[in-house]
């Protein structure tokens, strides 16, 4: 299975800044077939960046998309409109769950819409700090995972990527803490077991599981060697080109 290094730029960079970053990244990026490097710029930058990108070297992801293809939905951008422009899309990121009140039902429709439009959804799941403190992590993870996948058939499961992002470990959290490899392993094992129990071994085995939450060049190596982790979803460290390149280099070394 490939190793995925995904940069989520969130609400950062103008279109011009995004284009300059991409230009520099493309110049330094190694061509390594086992590594899938992806960046998720703001929706506004997707069109120009899709013309600029070398898809043999790396891919683009949308940070979001709407579940209906067309219609009276003011302000939305559909996966049908994104089709052909991006290869991946984040779905259900915690900032959309908690700031924009997206629930599992809406997230499930978005996952289905992405697949329908040949875009690989990266379904983000993760517990908040109080849920972990009250011992509810396993329930939250199972609910978000199966809720988000509720419109995905057995055959379609291979078209999905799961990203585990404990909300308390995301750098923007008030008192962000680093997740330990053991904490990550426990949840990744649970994700894999839940997929296996629900979809069977054949379908579940091929699903990449990524980790995200304060990933940096200092901890990327440790996180990438957690058994069952197939890549990283990186926020603030992906905004610094040199650090993002260092993480890619670490991923390359871990794979060799
Ligand atoms: P940070 O890497 O800034 O903690 O963000 C993680 C994240 O939310 C990526 O989607």
CSV table of C-alpha atoms and ligand atoms in Angstrom, one decimal:
chain,number,residue,atom,x,y,z
A,1,UNK,CA,0.0,0.0,0.0
A,2,UNK,CA,1.2,3.6,-0.7
A,3,UNK,CA,2.1,6.0,2.0
A,4,UNK,CA,0.0,9.2,1.9
A,5,UNK,CA,1.4,12.6,2.9
A,6,UNK,CA,-1.5,15.0,2.8
A,7,UNK,CA,-1.2,18.7,3.6
A,8,UNK,CA,-4.4,20.4,4.7
A,9,UNK,CA,-3.9,24.1,4.2
A,10,UNK,CA,-7.2,25.0,5.8
A,11,UNK,CA,-8.1,28.7,5.4
A,12,UNK,CA,-4.5,29.9,4.5
A,13,UNK,CA,-2.7,31.2,1.5
A,14,UNK,CA,-4.1,33.5,-1.3
A,15,UNK,CA,-4.3,31.9,-4.7
A,16,UNK,CA,-1.0,33.5,-5.6
A,17,UNK,CA,0.7,32.2,-2.5
A,18,UNK,CA,-0.7,28.8,-3.1
A,19,UNK,CA,0.6,28.8,-6.7
A,20,UNK,CA,4.1,29.9,-5.6
A,21,UNK,CA,4.2,27.2,-3.0
A,22,UNK,CA,3.1,24.5,-5.5
A,23,UNK,CA,5.7,25.7,-8.0
A,24,UNK,CA,8.5,25.3,-5.5
A,25,UNK,CA,7.2,22.0,-4.2
A,26,UNK,CA,7.0,20.5,-7.7
A,27,UNK,CA,10.6,21.5,-8.3
A,28,UNK,CA,11.9,19.6,-5.2
A,29,UNK,CA,9.5,16.7,-5.1
A,30,UNK,CA,11.1,13.3,-5.6
A,31,UNK,CA,9.4,11.0,-8.0
A,32,UNK,CA,8.7,8.1,-5.7
A,33,UNK,CA,5.9,5.7,-6.7
A,34,UNK,CA,5.1,4.4,-3.2
A,35,UNK,CA,4.5,7.9,-1.9
A,36,UNK,CA,1.3,9.8,-2.6
A,37,UNK,CA,1.8,13.5,-1.9
A,38,UNK,CA,-1.4,15.5,-1.8
A,39,UNK,CA,-2.2,19.1,-0.9
A,40,UNK,CA,-5.7,20.5,0.0
A,41,UNK,CA,-5.8,24.2,-0.8
A,42,UNK,CA,-8.8,26.5,-0.5
A,43,UNK,CA,-11.5,25.9,-3.0
A,44,UNK,CA,-10.7,29.1,-4.8
A,45,UNK,CA,-7.2,27.9,-5.7
A,46,UNK,CA,-8.2,24.4,-6.9
A,47,UNK,CA,-8.9,25.4,-10.5
A,48,UNK,CA,-5.6,27.3,-11.2
A,49,UNK,CA,-3.6,24.7,-9.2
A,50,UNK,CA,-5.2,21.9,-11.2
A,51,UNK,CA,-3.8,23.4,-14.4
A,52,UNK,CA,-0.4,23.9,-12.8
A,53,UNK,CA,0.1,20.6,-11.0
A,54,UNK,CA,2.0,17.6,-12.4
A,55,UNK,CA,-0.2,14.7,-11.5
A,56,UNK,CA,2.6,12.2,-12.0
A,57,UNK,CA,4.3,13.8,-9.0
A,58,UNK,CA,1.5,14.7,-6.7
A,59,UNK,CA,-2.3,15.2,-6.4
A,60,UNK,CA,-4.8,17.8,-5.2
A,61,UNK,CA,-7.6,17.4,-2.7
A,62,UNK,CA,-10.6,19.6,-1.9
A,63,UNK,CA,-11.2,20.4,1.7
A,64,UNK,CA,-14.9,19.9,1.3
A,65,UNK,CA,-17.7,19.5,-1.2
A,66,UNK,CA,-21.5,19.5,-1.3
A,67,UNK,CA,-23.5,16.3,-1.5
A,68,UNK,CA,-25.9,17.3,-4.3
A,69,UNK,CA,-24.4,17.7,-7.8
A,70,UNK,CA,-26.4,20.8,-8.8
A,71,UNK,CA,-29.4,22.8,-7.6
A,72,UNK,CA,-30.5,25.7,-5.4
A,73,UNK,CA,-27.7,25.5,-2.8
A,74,UNK,CA,-26.3,29.0,-2.5
A,75,UNK,CA,-22.6,29.1,-1.7
A,76,UNK,CA,-21.9,25.4,-2.1
A,77,UNK,CA,-19.4,23.7,-4.5
A,78,UNK,CA,-20.4,20.2,-5.5
A,79,UNK,CA,-18.2,17.2,-6.0
A,80,UNK,CA,-19.6,17.1,-9.6
A,81,UNK,CA,-18.0,20.5,-10.1
A,82,UNK,CA,-14.7,19.3,-8.6
A,83,UNK,CA,-14.7,16.2,-10.7
A,84,UNK,CA,-11.6,16.0,-12.8
A,85,UNK,CA,-10.0,18.8,-10.9
A,86,UNK,CA,-9.0,16.9,-7.7
A,87,UNK,CA,-8.3,13.3,-6.9
A,88,UNK,CA,-9.2,13.5,-3.2
A,89,UNK,CA,-11.4,15.4,-0.9
A,90,UNK,CA,-11.4,15.7,2.9
A,91,UNK,CA,-14.9,14.9,4.3
A,92,UNK,CA,-16.0,15.3,7.8
A,93,UNK,CA,-13.0,17.2,9.1
A,94,UNK,CA,-13.5,18.1,12.8
A,95,UNK,CA,-13.5,21.8,12.0
A,96,UNK,CA,-16.5,21.2,9.8
A,97,UNK,CA,-18.2,18.9,12.4
A,98,UNK,CA,-17.7,21.3,15.3
A,99,UNK,CA,-17.6,24.8,13.7
A,100,UNK,CA,-20.0,24.2,10.8
A,101,UNK,CA,-22.2,21.6,12.5
A,102,UNK,CA,-21.9,18.8,10.0
A,103,UNK,CA,-23.4,15.6,11.3
A,104,UNK,CA,-22.7,12.0,10.3
A,105,UNK,CA,-25.8,11.9,8.0
A,106,UNK,CA,-24.5,14.8,6.0
A,107,UNK,CA,-21.0,13.5,6.0
A,108,UNK,CA,-22.2,10.1,4.7
A,109,UNK,CA,-23.9,11.8,1.8
A,110,UNK,CA,-20.7,13.7,1.0
A,111,UNK,CA,-18.7,10.5,1.1
A,112,UNK,CA,-21.2,9.0,-1.4
A,113,UNK,CA,-21.2,12.1,-3.6
A,114,UNK,CA,-17.4,12.1,-3.8
A,115,UNK,CA,-17.3,8.4,-4.8
A,116,UNK,CA,-20.1,9.0,-7.3
A,117,UNK,CA,-17.9,11.7,-8.9
A,118,UNK,CA,-14.7,9.6,-8.9
A,119,UNK,CA,-13.0,11.5,-6.1
A,120,UNK,CA,-11.5,9.6,-3.2
A,121,UNK,CA,-13.0,10.8,0.1
A,122,UNK,CA,-10.6,11.1,3.0
A,123,UNK,CA,-13.1,10.5,5.8
A,124,UNK,CA,-11.9,12.3,9.0
A,125,UNK,CA,-12.9,11.0,12.4
A,126,UNK,CA,-11.7,11.7,15.9
A,127,UNK,CA,-12.8,12.2,19.5
A,128,UNK,CA,-12.7,15.4,21.4
A,129,UNK,CA,-10.8,15.8,24.7
A,130,UNK,CA,-13.8,15.3,27.0
A,131,UNK,CA,-15.0,12.1,25.1
A,132,UNK,CA,-11.5,10.6,25.7
A,133,UNK,CA,-11.6,11.7,29.4
A,134,UNK,CA,-15.0,10.0,29.8
A,135,UNK,CA,-13.8,6.7,28.1
A,136,UNK,CA,-16.0,7.3,25.1
A,137,UNK,CA,-13.3,7.2,22.4
A,138,UNK,CA,-14.2,3.8,21.1
A,139,UNK,CA,-17.9,4.6,20.8
A,140,UNK,CA,-17.3,7.9,19.1
A,141,UNK,CA,-14.8,6.4,16.6
A,142,UNK,CA,-17.2,3.5,15.7
A,143,UNK,CA,-20.2,5.9,15.3
A,144,UNK,CA,-18.3,8.4,13.2
A,145,UNK,CA,-16.7,5.6,11.1
A,146,UNK,CA,-19.9,3.6,10.4
A,147,UNK,CA,-22.0,6.8,10.2
A,148,UNK,CA,-19.7,8.3,7.6
A,149,UNK,CA,-19.6,5.1,5.6
A,150,UNK,CA,-23.3,4.3,5.9
A,151,UNK,CA,-23.9,4.9,2.1
A,152,UNK,CA,-20.8,3.0,1.0
A,153,UNK,CA,-21.2,-0.5,-0.4
A,154,UNK,CA,-18.7,-3.4,0.2
A,155,UNK,CA,-17.4,-2.8,-3.4
A,156,UNK,CA,-16.9,0.9,-2.8
A,157,UNK,CA,-14.9,0.6,0.4
A,158,UNK,CA,-11.7,0.3,-1.5
A,159,UNK,CA,-12.3,3.9,-2.8
A,160,UNK,CA,-12.2,5.4,0.7
A,161,UNK,CA,-9.4,6.6,3.0
A,162,UNK,CA,-9.9,7.1,6.7
A,163,UNK,CA,-8.0,9.7,8.7
A,164,UNK,CA,-7.9,9.5,12.4
A,165,UNK,CA,-7.5,13.0,13.9
A,166,UNK,CA,-8.0,13.2,17.7
A,167,UNK,CA,-9.4,16.7,18.0
A,168,UNK,CA,-7.4,17.4,21.2
A,169,UNK,CA,-4.2,16.8,19.3
A,170,UNK,CA,-4.9,19.3,16.5
A,171,UNK,CA,-2.5,22.2,16.8
A,172,UNK,CA,-5.3,24.8,16.9
A,173,UNK,CA,-6.9,23.2,20.0
A,174,UNK,CA,-6.5,25.4,23.1
A,175,UNK,CA,-4.3,23.0,24.9
A,176,UNK,CA,-3.2,20.7,22.1
A,177,UNK,CA,-1.3,17.6,23.3
A,178,UNK,CA,0.7,15.3,21.2
A,179,UNK,CA,-0.9,11.8,20.7
A,180,UNK,CA,1.4,9.0,21.6
A,181,UNK,CA,2.1,6.1,19.2
A,182,UNK,CA,0.3,3.8,21.6
A,183,UNK,CA,-2.8,5.9,21.7
A,184,UNK,CA,-2.8,6.1,17.9
A,185,UNK,CA,-2.3,2.4,17.6
A,186,UNK,CA,-5.2,1.5,19.8
A,187,UNK,CA,-7.6,3.6,17.8
A,188,UNK,CA,-6.2,2.5,14.4
A,189,UNK,CA,-6.6,-1.1,15.5
A,190,UNK,CA,-10.2,-0.3,16.4
A,191,UNK,CA,-10.8,1.3,13.0
A,192,UNK,CA,-9.4,-1.8,11.2
A,193,UNK,CA,-11.4,-4.2,13.4
A,194,UNK,CA,-14.6,-2.2,12.9
A,195,UNK,CA,-14.1,-2.2,9.1
A,196,UNK,CA,-13.2,-5.9,9.2
A,197,UNK,CA,-16.3,-6.9,11.2
A,198,UNK,CA,-18.6,-4.7,9.0
A,199,UNK,CA,-17.2,-5.3,5.5
A,200,UNK,CA,-15.1,-8.5,5.7
A,201,UNK,CA,-11.4,-9.0,5.5
A,202,UNK,CA,-11.0,-8.6,1.8
A,203,UNK,CA,-12.6,-5.2,1.6
A,204,UNK,CA,-11.2,-3.9,4.9
A,205,UNK,CA,-7.5,-4.8,4.4
A,206,UNK,CA,-7.0,-2.3,1.5
A,207,UNK,CA,-8.3,0.8,3.3
A,208,UNK,CA,-5.5,3.3,4.0
A,209,UNK,CA,-5.7,4.8,7.5
A,210,UNK,CA,-3.9,8.1,8.1
A,211,UNK,CA,-3.1,9.9,11.3
A,212,UNK,CA,-3.3,13.7,11.8
A,213,UNK,CA,-2.8,16.0,14.8
A,214,UNK,CA,0.2,18.3,15.3
A,215,UNK,CA,2.3,16.2,12.9
A,216,UNK,CA,5.7,17.8,12.4
A,217,UNK,CA,9.1,16.8,11.0
A,218,UNK,CA,10.1,15.9,14.6
A,219,UNK,CA,7.4,13.3,15.1
A,220,UNK,CA,6.5,12.1,11.6
A,221,UNK,CA,8.9,9.2,11.7
A,222,UNK,CA,7.5,7.9,14.9
A,223,UNK,CA,3.9,8.3,13.7
A,224,UNK,CA,4.6,6.6,10.3
A,225,UNK,CA,6.0,3.6,12.1
A,226,UNK,CA,2.9,2.9,14.1
A,227,UNK,CA,1.5,-0.4,12.8
A,228,UNK,CA,-1.5,0.1,10.7
A,229,UNK,CA,-0.8,3.8,9.9
A,230,UNK,CA,-0.5,4.4,6.1
A,231,UNK,CA,0.2,8.1,6.1
A,232,UNK,CA,-0.2,11.5,7.6
A,233,UNK,CA,-2.7,14.4,7.4
A,234,UNK,CA,-0.8,17.5,8.2
A,235,UNK,CA,-2.2,21.0,9.0
A,236,UNK,CA,0.1,23.8,10.3
A,237,UNK,CA,3.4,22.0,9.4
A,238,UNK,CA,2.2,21.7,5.8
A,239,UNK,CA,2.1,25.5,5.5
A,240,UNK,CA,5.9,25.7,5.8
A,241,UNK,CA,7.3,24.3,2.6
A,242,UNK,CA,10.7,23.2,4.0
A,243,UNK,CA,9.0,21.3,6.8
A,244,UNK,CA,6.5,19.6,4.5
A,245,UNK,CA,9.4,18.6,2.3
A,246,UNK,CA,11.3,17.2,5.3
A,247,UNK,CA,8.2,15.1,6.2
A,248,UNK,CA,8.0,13.8,2.7
A,249,UNK,CA,11.7,12.9,2.9
A,250,UNK,CA,11.1,11.1,6.3
A,251,UNK,CA,8.2,9.2,4.7
A,252,UNK,CA,10.4,8.1,1.8
A,253,UNK,CA,13.1,6.9,4.2
A,254,UNK,CA,10.6,5.0,6.4
A,255,UNK,CA,9.3,3.2,3.3
A,256,UNK,CA,12.7,2.1,2.1
B,1,LIG,P1,-2.4,20.3,12.7
B,1,LIG,O1,-1.4,19.5,11.9
B,1,LIG,O2,-2.1,21.8,12.6
B,1,LIG,O3,-2.6,19.9,14.1
B,1,LIG,O4,-3.8,20.1,11.9
B,1,LIG,C1,-4.2,18.8,11.8
B,1,LIG,C2,-5.4,18.8,10.9
B,1,LIG,O5,-6.5,19.2,11.3
B,1,LIG,C3,-5.2,18.3,9.5
B,1,LIG,O6,-6.4,18.1,8.9
